[in-house]
Coordinates of C-alpha atoms in Angstrom, one line a residue:
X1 CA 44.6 130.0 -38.8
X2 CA 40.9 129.1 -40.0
X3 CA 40.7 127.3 -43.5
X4 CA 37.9 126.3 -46.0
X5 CA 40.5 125.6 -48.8
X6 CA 42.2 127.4 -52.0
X7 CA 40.2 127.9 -54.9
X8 CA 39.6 125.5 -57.2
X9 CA 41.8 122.7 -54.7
X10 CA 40.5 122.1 -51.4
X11 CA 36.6 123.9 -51.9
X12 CA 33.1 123.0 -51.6
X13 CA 32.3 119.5 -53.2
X14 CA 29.8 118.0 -55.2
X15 CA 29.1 115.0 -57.2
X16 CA 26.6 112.5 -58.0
X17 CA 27.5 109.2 -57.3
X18 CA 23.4 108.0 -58.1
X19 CA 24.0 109.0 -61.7
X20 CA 21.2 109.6 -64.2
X21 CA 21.2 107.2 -67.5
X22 CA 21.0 110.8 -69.3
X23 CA 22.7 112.8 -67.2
X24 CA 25.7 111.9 -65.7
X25 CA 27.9 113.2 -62.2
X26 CA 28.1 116.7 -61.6
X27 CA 31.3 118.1 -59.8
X28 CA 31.3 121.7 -58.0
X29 CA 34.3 123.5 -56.5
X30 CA 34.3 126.3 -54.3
X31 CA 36.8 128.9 -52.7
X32 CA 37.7 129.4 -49.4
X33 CA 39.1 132.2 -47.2
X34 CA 42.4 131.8 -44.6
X35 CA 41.9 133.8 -41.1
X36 CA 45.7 133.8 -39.1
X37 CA 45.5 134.5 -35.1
X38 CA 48.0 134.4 -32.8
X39 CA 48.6 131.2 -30.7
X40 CA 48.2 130.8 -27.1
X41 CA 47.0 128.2 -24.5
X42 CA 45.3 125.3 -26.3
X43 CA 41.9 124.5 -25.2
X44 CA 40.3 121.3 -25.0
X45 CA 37.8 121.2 -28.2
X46 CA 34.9 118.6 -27.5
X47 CA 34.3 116.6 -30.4
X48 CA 30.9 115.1 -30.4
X49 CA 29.7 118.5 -28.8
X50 CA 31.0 120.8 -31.6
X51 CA 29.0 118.3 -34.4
X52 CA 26.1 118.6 -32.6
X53 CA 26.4 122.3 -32.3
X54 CA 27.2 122.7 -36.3
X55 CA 24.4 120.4 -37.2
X56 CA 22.2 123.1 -34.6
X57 CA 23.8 126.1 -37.0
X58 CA 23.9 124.4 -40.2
X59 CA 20.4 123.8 -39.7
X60 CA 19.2 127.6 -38.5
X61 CA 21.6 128.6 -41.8
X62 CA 19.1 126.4 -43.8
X63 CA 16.0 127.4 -41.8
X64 CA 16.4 131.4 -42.9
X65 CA 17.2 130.6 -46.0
X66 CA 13.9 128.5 -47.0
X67 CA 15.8 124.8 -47.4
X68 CA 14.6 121.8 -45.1
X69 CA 16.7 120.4 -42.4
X70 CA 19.4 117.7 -42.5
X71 CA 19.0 114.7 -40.9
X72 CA 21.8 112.9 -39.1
X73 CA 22.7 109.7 -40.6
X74 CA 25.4 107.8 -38.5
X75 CA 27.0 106.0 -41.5
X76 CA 28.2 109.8 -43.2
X77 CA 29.2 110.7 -39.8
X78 CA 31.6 108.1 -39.8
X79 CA 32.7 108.9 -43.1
X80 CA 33.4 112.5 -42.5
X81 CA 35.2 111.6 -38.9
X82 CA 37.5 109.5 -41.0
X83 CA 38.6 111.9 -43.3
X84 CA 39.1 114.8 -40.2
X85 CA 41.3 112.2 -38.9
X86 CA 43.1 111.1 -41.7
X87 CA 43.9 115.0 -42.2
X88 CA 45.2 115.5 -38.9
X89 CA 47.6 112.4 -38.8
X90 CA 48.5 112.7 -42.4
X91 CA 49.0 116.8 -42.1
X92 CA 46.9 117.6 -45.6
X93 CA 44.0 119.3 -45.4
X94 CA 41.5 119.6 -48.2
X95 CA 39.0 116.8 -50.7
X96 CA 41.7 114.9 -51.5
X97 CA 44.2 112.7 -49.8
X98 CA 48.2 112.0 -50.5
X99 CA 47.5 108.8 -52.8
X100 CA 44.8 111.2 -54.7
X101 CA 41.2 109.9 -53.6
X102 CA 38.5 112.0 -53.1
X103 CA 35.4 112.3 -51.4
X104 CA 33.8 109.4 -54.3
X105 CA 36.4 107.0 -53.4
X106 CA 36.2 107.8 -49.5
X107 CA 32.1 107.4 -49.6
X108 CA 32.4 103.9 -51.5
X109 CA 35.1 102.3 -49.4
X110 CA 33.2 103.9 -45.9
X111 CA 29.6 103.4 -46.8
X112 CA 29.3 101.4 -50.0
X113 CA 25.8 100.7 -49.7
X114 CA 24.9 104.3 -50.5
X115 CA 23.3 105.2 -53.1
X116 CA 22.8 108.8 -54.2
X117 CA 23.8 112.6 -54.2
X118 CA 26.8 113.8 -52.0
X119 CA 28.4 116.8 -51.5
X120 CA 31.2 118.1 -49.2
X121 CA 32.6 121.3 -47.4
X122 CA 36.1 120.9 -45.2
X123 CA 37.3 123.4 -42.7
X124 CA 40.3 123.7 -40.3
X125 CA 41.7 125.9 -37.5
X126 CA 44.7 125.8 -36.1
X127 CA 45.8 127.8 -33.1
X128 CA 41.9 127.0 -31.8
X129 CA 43.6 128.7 -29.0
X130 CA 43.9 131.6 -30.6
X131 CA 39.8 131.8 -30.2
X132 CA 38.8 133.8 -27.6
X133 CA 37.0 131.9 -24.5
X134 CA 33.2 132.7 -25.8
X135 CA 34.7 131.5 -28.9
X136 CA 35.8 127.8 -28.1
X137 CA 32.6 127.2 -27.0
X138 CA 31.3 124.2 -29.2
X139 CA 28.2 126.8 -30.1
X140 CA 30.4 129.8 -31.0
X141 CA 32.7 127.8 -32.8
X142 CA 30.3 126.6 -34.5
X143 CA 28.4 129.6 -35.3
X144 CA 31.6 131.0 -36.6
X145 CA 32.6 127.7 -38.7
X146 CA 29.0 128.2 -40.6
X147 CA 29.2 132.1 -41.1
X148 CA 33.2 131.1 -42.3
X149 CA 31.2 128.7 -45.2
X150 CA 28.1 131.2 -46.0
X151 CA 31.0 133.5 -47.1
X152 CA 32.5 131.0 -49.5
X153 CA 30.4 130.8 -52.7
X154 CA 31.1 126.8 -53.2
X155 CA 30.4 126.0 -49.5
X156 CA 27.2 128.2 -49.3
X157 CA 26.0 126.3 -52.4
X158 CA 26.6 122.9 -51.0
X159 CA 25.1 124.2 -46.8
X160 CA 22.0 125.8 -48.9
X161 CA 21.1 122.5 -51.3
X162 CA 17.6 122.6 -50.6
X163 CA 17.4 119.1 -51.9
X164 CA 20.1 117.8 -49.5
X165 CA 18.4 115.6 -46.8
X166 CA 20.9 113.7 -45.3
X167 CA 24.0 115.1 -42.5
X168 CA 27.1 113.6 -41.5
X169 CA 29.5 116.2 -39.3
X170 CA 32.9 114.9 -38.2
X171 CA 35.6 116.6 -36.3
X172 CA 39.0 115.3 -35.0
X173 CA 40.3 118.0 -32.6
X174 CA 43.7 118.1 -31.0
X175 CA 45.3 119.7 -28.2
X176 CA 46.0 122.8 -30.9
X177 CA 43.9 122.0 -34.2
X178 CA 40.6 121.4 -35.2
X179 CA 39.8 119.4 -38.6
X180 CA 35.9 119.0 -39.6
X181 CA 34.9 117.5 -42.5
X182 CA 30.4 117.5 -43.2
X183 CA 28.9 115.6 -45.3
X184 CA 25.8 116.1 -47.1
X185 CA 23.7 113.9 -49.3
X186 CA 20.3 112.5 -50.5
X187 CA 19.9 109.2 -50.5
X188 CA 18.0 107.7 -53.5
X189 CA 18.5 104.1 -51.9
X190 CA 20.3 102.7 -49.0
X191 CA 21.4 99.0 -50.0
X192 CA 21.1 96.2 -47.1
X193 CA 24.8 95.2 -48.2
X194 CA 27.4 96.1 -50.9
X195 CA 26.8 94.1 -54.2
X196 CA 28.8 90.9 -55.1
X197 CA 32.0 91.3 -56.5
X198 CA 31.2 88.2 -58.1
X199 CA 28.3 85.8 -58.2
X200 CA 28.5 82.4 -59.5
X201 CA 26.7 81.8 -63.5
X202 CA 23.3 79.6 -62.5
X203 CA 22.8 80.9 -59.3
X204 CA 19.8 83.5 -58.6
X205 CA 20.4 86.1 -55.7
X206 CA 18.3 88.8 -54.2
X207 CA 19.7 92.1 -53.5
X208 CA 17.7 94.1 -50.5
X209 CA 17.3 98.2 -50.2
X210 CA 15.5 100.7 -48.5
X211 CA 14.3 103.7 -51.0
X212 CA 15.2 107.1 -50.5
X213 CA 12.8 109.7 -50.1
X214 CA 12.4 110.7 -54.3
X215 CA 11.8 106.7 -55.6
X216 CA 9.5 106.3 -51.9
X217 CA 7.3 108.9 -52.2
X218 CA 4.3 108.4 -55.1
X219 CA 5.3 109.3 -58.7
X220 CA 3.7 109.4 -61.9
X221 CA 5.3 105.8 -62.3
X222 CA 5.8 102.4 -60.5
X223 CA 9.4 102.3 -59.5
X224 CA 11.3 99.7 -61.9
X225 CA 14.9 98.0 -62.0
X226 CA 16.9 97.1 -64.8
X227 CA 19.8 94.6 -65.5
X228 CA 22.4 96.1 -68.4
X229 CA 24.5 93.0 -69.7
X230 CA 27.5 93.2 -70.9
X231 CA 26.2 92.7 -74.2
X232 CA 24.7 96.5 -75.5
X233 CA 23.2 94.9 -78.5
X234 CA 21.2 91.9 -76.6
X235 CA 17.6 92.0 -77.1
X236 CA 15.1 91.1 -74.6
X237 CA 11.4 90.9 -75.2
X238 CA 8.5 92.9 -73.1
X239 CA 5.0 92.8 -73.3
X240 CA 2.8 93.8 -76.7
X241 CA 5.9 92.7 -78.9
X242 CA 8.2 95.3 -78.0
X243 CA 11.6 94.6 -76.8
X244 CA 14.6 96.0 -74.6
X245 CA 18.1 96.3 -75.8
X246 CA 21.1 96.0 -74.1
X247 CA 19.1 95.4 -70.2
X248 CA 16.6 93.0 -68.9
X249 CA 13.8 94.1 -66.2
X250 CA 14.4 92.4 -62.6
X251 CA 11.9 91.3 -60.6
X252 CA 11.1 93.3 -57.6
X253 CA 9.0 93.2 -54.5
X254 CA 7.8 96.3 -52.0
X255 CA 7.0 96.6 -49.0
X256 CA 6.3 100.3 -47.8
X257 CA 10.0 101.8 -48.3
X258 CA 11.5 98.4 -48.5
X259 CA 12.3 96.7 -51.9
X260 CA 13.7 93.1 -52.7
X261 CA 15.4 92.2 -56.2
X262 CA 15.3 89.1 -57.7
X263 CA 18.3 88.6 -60.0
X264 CA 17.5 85.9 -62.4
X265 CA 20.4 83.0 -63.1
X266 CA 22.9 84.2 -65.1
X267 CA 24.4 82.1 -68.3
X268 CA 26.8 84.9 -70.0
X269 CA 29.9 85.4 -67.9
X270 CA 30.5 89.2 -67.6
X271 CA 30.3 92.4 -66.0
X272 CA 26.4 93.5 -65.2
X273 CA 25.1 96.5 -64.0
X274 CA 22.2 97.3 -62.1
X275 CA 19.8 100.5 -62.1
X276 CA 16.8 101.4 -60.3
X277 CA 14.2 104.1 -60.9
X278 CA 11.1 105.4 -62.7
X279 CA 9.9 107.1 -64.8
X280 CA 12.9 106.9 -67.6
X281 CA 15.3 108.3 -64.6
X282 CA 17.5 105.4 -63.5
X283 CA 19.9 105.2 -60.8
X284 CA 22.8 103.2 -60.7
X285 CA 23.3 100.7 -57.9
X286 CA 26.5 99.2 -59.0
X287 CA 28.3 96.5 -60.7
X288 CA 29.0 92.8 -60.1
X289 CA 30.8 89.7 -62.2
X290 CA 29.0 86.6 -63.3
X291 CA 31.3 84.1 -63.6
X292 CA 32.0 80.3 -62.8
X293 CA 32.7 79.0 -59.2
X294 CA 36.4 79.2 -59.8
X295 CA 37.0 81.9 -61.1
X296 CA 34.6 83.8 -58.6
X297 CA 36.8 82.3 -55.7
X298 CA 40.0 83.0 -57.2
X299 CA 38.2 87.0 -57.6

């Protein structure tokens, strides 16, 4: 049996986890088709061999179809193998485990320092010995695991993202089963670490990033962060007596790709946010607590 999910359930994926001030997340669900063989002999499916052979087919689906090709990134591998694994031991299949988290929650507690557009596609086959022996080959699997997406509205969407850059493939196979999970993204920033849960009121800190390739290549603007307090109604003056409400600029420094923010000492104990961007499109990179020494160590 070969599955990309039920409609509506366990389809392609999408959603923005780098969210525009304006805009907001998108979410996309696909379909998906079923395909029942026979069992027989199990083969022995190579893992590592089969990613690279999908990335190899994902790509050439990409390449005739006018979209760039994905680049590997090691991190989204990881995610992906996790969640191939966690279907096989757990026996679900599809976006969303038992407890109900999905690919947004899997993505921040497997690569928090991400910032930026993700999408998903999952398939499964079991019985892979039901394949014929050209079949199991890690290429002819994976030529037939692509053409098995291209047919499924949602997942063709997600493979053909033109504005997709980044690849993480990850299969668990058993003795019987194959699980593969790819995900897809652009990055819009790659942080050095995870933000503070909690930083201490008085103390400045720096928060470190690498830019992704829409805020590093040259706009029409110079790329700017923001602080949002958890006041919406404080006012903060800029240059030629106009003022910001409700978020403070941070200081910044570049170098090529590489960015440094300054956060400023903090007085107000609260929740902060903090965006990056330009020109009026701002990204968020996530949240933290200001708060006293206590009650940060007690966080």
């Amino acid at each position: 049996m070969i599955s990309m999910g039920s409609p509506g359930t366990n389809g392609a994926w999408i959603v923005a986890t780098a969210l525009l001030l304006a805009a907001g997340g998108a979410v996309l669900a696909g379909g998906g088709v079923t395909d029942s063989r026979p069992s027989g002999p199990p083969p022995v499916v190579d893992g590592p061999a089969l990613e690279r052979a999908l990335l190899v087919a994902v790509n050439a689906e990409r390449a005739s179809h006018g979209a760039g090709p994905l680049a590997t990134d090691a991190r989204l591998i990881e995610v992906a193998r996790a969640h191939s694994r966690d279907m096989a031991r757990r026996g679900f299949f599809g976006h969303f485990d038992p407890e109900g988290r999905g690919p947004g929650e899997r993505l921040q507690r497997g690569y928090a320092e991400w910032v930026g557009a993700y999408a998903e596609n999952v398939y499964h086959v079991e019985h892979a010995d039901a394949l014929e022996a050209a079949e199991a080959t890690p290429e002819a699997l994976a030529r037939r695991v692509v053409q098995g997406w291209m047919g499924s509205p949602g997942h063709r969407q997600n493979l053909l993202r033109v504005e997709l850059t980044a690849s993480g493939l990850g299969v668990w196979a058993a003795r019987d089963a194959v699980w593969i999970t790819h995900d897809l993204g652009r990055p819009v920033a790659i942080l050095a670490a995870p933000l503070p849960a909690c930083v201490r009121l008085g103390i400045p800190w720096s928060l470190a990033l690498r830019l992704g390739p829409d805020l590093e290549a040259p706009g029409s603007g110079a790329v700017e962060a923001l602080l949002v307090w958890p006041d919406p109604s404080a006012r903060f003056p800029l240059p030629g007596g106009r003022y910001l409400e409700g978020a403070r600029p941070v200081p910044l420094r570049r170098t090529g790709s590489r960015l440094e923010l300054t956060v400023p000492p903090l007085s107000e104990p609260g929740t902060y946010r903090v965006r990056l961007g330009r020109d009026g499109q701002l990204y968020d990179l996530g949240s933290f607590r200001a708060d006293s020494d206590r009650a940060c160590n007690g966080s």
